[in-house]
PDB file of C-alpha atoms in Angstrom:
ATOM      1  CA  UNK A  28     151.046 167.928 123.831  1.00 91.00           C
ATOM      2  CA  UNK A  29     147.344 167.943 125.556  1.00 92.00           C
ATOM      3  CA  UNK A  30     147.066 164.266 125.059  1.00 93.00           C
ATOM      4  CA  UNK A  31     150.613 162.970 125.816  1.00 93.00           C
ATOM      5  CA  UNK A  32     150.452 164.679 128.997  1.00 92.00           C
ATOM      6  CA  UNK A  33     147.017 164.315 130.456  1.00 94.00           C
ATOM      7  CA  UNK A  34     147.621 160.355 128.974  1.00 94.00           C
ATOM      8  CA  UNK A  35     150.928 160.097 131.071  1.00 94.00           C
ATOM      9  CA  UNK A  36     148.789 161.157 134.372  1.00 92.00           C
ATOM     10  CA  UNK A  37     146.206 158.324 133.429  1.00 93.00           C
ATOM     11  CA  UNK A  38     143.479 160.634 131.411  1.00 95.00           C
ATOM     12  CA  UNK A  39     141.808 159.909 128.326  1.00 94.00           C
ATOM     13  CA  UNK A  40     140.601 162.764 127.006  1.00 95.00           C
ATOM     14  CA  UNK A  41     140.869 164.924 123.455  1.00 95.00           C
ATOM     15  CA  UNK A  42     141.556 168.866 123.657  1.00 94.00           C
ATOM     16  CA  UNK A  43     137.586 169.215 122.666  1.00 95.00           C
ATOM     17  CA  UNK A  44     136.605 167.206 124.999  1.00 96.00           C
ATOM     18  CA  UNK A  45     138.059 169.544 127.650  1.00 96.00           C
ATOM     19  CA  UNK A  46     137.269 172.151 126.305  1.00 95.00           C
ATOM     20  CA  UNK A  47     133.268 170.877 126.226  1.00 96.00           C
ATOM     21  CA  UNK A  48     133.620 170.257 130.551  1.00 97.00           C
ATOM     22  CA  UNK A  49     135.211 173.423 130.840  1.00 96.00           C
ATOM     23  CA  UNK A  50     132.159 174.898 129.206  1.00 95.00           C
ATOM     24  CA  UNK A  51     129.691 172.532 131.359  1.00 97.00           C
ATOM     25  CA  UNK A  52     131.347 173.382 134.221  1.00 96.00           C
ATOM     26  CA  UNK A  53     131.578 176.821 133.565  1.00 94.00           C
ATOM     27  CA  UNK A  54     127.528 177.401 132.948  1.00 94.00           C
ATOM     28  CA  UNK A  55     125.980 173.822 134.112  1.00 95.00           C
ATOM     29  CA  UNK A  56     122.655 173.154 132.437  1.00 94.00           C
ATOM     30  CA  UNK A  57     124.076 174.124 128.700  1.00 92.00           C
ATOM     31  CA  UNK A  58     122.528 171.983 125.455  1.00 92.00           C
ATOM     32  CA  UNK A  59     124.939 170.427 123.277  1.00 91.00           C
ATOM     33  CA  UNK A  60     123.836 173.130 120.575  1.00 89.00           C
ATOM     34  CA  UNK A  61     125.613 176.141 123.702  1.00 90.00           C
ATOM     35  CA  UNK A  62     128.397 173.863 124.078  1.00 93.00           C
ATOM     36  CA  UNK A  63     129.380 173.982 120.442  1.00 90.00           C
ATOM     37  CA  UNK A  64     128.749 177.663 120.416  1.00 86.00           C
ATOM     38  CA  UNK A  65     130.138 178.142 123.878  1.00 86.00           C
ATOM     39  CA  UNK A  66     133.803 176.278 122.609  1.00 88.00           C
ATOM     40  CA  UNK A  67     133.894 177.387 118.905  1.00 82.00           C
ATOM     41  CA  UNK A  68     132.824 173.763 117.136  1.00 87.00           C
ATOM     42  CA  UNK A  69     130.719 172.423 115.095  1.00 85.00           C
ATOM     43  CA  UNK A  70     127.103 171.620 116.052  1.00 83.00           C
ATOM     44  CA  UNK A  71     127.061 168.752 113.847  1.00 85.00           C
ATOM     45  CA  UNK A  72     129.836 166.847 115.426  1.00 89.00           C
ATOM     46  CA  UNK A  73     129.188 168.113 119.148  1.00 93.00           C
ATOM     47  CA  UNK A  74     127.043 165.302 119.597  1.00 92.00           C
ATOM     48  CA  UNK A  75     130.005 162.528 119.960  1.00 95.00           C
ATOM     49  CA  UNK A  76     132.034 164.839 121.858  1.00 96.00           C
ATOM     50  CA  UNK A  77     129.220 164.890 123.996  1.00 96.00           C
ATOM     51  CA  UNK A  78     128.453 161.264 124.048  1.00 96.00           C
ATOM     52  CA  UNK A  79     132.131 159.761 124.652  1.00 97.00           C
ATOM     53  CA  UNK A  80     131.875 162.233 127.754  1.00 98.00           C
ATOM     54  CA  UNK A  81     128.751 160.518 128.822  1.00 97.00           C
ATOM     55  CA  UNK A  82     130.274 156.624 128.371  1.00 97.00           C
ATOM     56  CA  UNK A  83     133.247 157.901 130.394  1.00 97.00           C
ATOM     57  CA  UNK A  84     130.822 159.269 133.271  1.00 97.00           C
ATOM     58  CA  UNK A  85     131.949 162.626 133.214  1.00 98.00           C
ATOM     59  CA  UNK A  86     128.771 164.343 132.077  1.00 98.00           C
ATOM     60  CA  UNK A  87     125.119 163.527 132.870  1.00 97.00           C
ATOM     61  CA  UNK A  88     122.347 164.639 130.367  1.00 94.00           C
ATOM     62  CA  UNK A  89     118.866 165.536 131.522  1.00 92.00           C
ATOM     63  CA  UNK A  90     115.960 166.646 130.234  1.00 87.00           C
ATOM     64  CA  UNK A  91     115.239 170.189 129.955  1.00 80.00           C
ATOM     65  CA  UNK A  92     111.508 170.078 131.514  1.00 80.00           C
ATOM     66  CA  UNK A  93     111.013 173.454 129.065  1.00 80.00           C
ATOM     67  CA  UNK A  94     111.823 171.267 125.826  1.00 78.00           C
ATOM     68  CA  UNK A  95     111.373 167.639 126.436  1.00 76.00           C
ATOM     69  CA  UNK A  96     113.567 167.172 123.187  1.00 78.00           C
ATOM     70  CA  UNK A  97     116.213 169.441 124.684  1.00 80.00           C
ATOM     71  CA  UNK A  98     118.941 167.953 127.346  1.00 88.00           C
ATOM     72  CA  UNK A  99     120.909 169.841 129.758  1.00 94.00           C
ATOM     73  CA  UNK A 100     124.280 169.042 130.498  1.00 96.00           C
ATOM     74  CA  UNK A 101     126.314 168.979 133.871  1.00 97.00           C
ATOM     75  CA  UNK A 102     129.331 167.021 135.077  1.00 98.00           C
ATOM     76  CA  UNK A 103     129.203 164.114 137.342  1.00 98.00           C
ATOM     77  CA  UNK A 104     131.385 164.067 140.188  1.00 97.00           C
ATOM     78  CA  UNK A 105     134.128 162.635 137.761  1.00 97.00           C
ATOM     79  CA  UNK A 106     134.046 164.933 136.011  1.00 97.00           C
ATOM     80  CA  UNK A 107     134.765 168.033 138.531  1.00 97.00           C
ATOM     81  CA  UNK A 108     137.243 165.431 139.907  1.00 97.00           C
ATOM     82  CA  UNK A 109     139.230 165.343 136.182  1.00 96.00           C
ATOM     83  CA  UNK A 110     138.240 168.711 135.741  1.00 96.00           C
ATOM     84  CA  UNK A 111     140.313 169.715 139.190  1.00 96.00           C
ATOM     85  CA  UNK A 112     143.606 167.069 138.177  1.00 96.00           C
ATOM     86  CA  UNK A 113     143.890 168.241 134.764  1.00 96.00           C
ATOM     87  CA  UNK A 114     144.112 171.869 135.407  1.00 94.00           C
ATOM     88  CA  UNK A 115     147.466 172.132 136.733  1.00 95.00           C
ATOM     89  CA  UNK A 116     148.646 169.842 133.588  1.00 95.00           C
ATOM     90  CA  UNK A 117     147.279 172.517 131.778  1.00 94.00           C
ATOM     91  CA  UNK A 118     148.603 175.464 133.074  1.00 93.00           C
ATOM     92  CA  UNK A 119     152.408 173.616 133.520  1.00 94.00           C
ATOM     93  CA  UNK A 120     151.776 172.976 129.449  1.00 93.00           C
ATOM     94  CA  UNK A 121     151.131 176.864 129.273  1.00 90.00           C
ATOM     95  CA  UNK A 122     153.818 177.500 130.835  1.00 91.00           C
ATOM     96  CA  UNK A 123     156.146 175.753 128.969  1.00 92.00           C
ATOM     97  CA  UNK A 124     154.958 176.754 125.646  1.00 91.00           C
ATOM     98  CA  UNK A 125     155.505 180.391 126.678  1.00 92.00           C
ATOM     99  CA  UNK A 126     158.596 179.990 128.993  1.00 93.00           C
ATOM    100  CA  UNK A 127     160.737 181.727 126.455  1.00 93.00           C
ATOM    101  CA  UNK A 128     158.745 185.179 126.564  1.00 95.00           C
ATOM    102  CA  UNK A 129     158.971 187.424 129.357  1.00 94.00           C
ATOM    103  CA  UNK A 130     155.708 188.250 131.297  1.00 91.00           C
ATOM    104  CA  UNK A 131     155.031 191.742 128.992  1.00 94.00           C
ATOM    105  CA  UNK A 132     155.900 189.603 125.628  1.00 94.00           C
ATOM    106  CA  UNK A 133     153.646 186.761 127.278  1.00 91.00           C
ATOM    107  CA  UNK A 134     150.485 189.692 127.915  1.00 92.00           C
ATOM    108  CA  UNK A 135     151.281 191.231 124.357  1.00 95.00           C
ATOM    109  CA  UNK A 136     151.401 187.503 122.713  1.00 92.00           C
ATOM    110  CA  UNK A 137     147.809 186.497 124.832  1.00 88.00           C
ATOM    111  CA  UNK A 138     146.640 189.902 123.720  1.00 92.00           C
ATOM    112  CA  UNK A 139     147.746 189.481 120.066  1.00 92.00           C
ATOM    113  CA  UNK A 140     145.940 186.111 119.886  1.00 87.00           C
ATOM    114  CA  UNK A 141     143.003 187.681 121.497  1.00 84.00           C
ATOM    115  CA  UNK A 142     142.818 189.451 118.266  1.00 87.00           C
ATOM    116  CA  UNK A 143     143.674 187.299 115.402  1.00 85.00           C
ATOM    117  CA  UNK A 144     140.801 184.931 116.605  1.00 78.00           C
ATOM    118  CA  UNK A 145     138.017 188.261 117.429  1.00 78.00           C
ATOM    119  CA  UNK A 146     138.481 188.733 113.430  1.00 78.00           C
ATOM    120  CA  UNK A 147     138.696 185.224 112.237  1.00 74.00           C
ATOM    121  CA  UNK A 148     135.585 184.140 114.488  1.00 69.00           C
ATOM    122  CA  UNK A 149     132.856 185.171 111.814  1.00 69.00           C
ATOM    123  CA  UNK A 150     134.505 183.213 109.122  1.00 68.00           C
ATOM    124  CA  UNK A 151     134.327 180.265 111.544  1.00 62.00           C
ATOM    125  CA  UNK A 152     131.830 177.491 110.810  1.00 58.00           C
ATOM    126  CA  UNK A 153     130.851 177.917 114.339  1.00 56.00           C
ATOM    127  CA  UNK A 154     131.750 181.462 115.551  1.00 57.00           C
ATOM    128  CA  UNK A 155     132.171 181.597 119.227  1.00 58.00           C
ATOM    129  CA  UNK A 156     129.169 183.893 120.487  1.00 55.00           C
ATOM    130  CA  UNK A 157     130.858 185.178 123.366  1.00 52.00           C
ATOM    131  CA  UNK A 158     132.315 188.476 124.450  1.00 47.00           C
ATOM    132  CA  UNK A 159     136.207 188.508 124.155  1.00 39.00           C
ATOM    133  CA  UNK A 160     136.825 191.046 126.527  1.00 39.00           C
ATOM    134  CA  UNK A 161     135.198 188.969 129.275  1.00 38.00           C
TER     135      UNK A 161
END
């Protein structure tokens, strides 16, 4: 549903791929190793994600003048700019994948989630390292 509808509004981007400028966005200056961590995926394959953001000019690397083999990540202005027209595609998907649950069922649903995903993080081949009750 991500793709079909961010495609039909003239974007070209995977559900990773979001997810990997939300993170950017979120704490500018991450490696690609704190991305993967930061969304849940696999270091190994980061890298393309990562890449394919750069060709589309949505993400800059530089180097980390701590660790000259390290680069930190931030968005271009493209990148804000999809960042800021994709959102409300999101949230309208949100909505209509939950428009059958009132807002308690919705909160207990979110919640439920919440927890399913705390105890299947360690089995994960890339647990999220993050607080969940942030």
């Amino acid at each position: 549903m991500f793709v079909e509808e961010t495609s039909k509004e003239g974007f070209d981007l995977t559900p990773v791929q979001y997810a990997a400028l939300i993170a950017i966005n979120s704490m500018p200056g991450l490696d690609q190793a704190s991305v993967a961590s930061h969304i849940a995926y696999d270091r190994v394959t980061i890298g393309g994600v990562i890449d394919r953001l750069v060709q589309k000019e949505l993400v800059r690397r530089e180097t980390n003048p701590n660790d000259r083999r390290a680069r930190r990540l931030y968005l271009t202005e493209g990148g804000t700019e999809t960042l800021q027209k994709i959102r409300p595609i999101v949230w309208r998907l949100q909505e209509e994948l939950l428009a059958g649950l009132e807002h308690a069922e919705r909160e207990q649903f979110v919640s439920l989630l919440r927890k399913v995903a705390e105890h299947a993080n360690e089995k994960s081949r890339a647990p999220l390292r993050v607080d969940w009750q942030q």
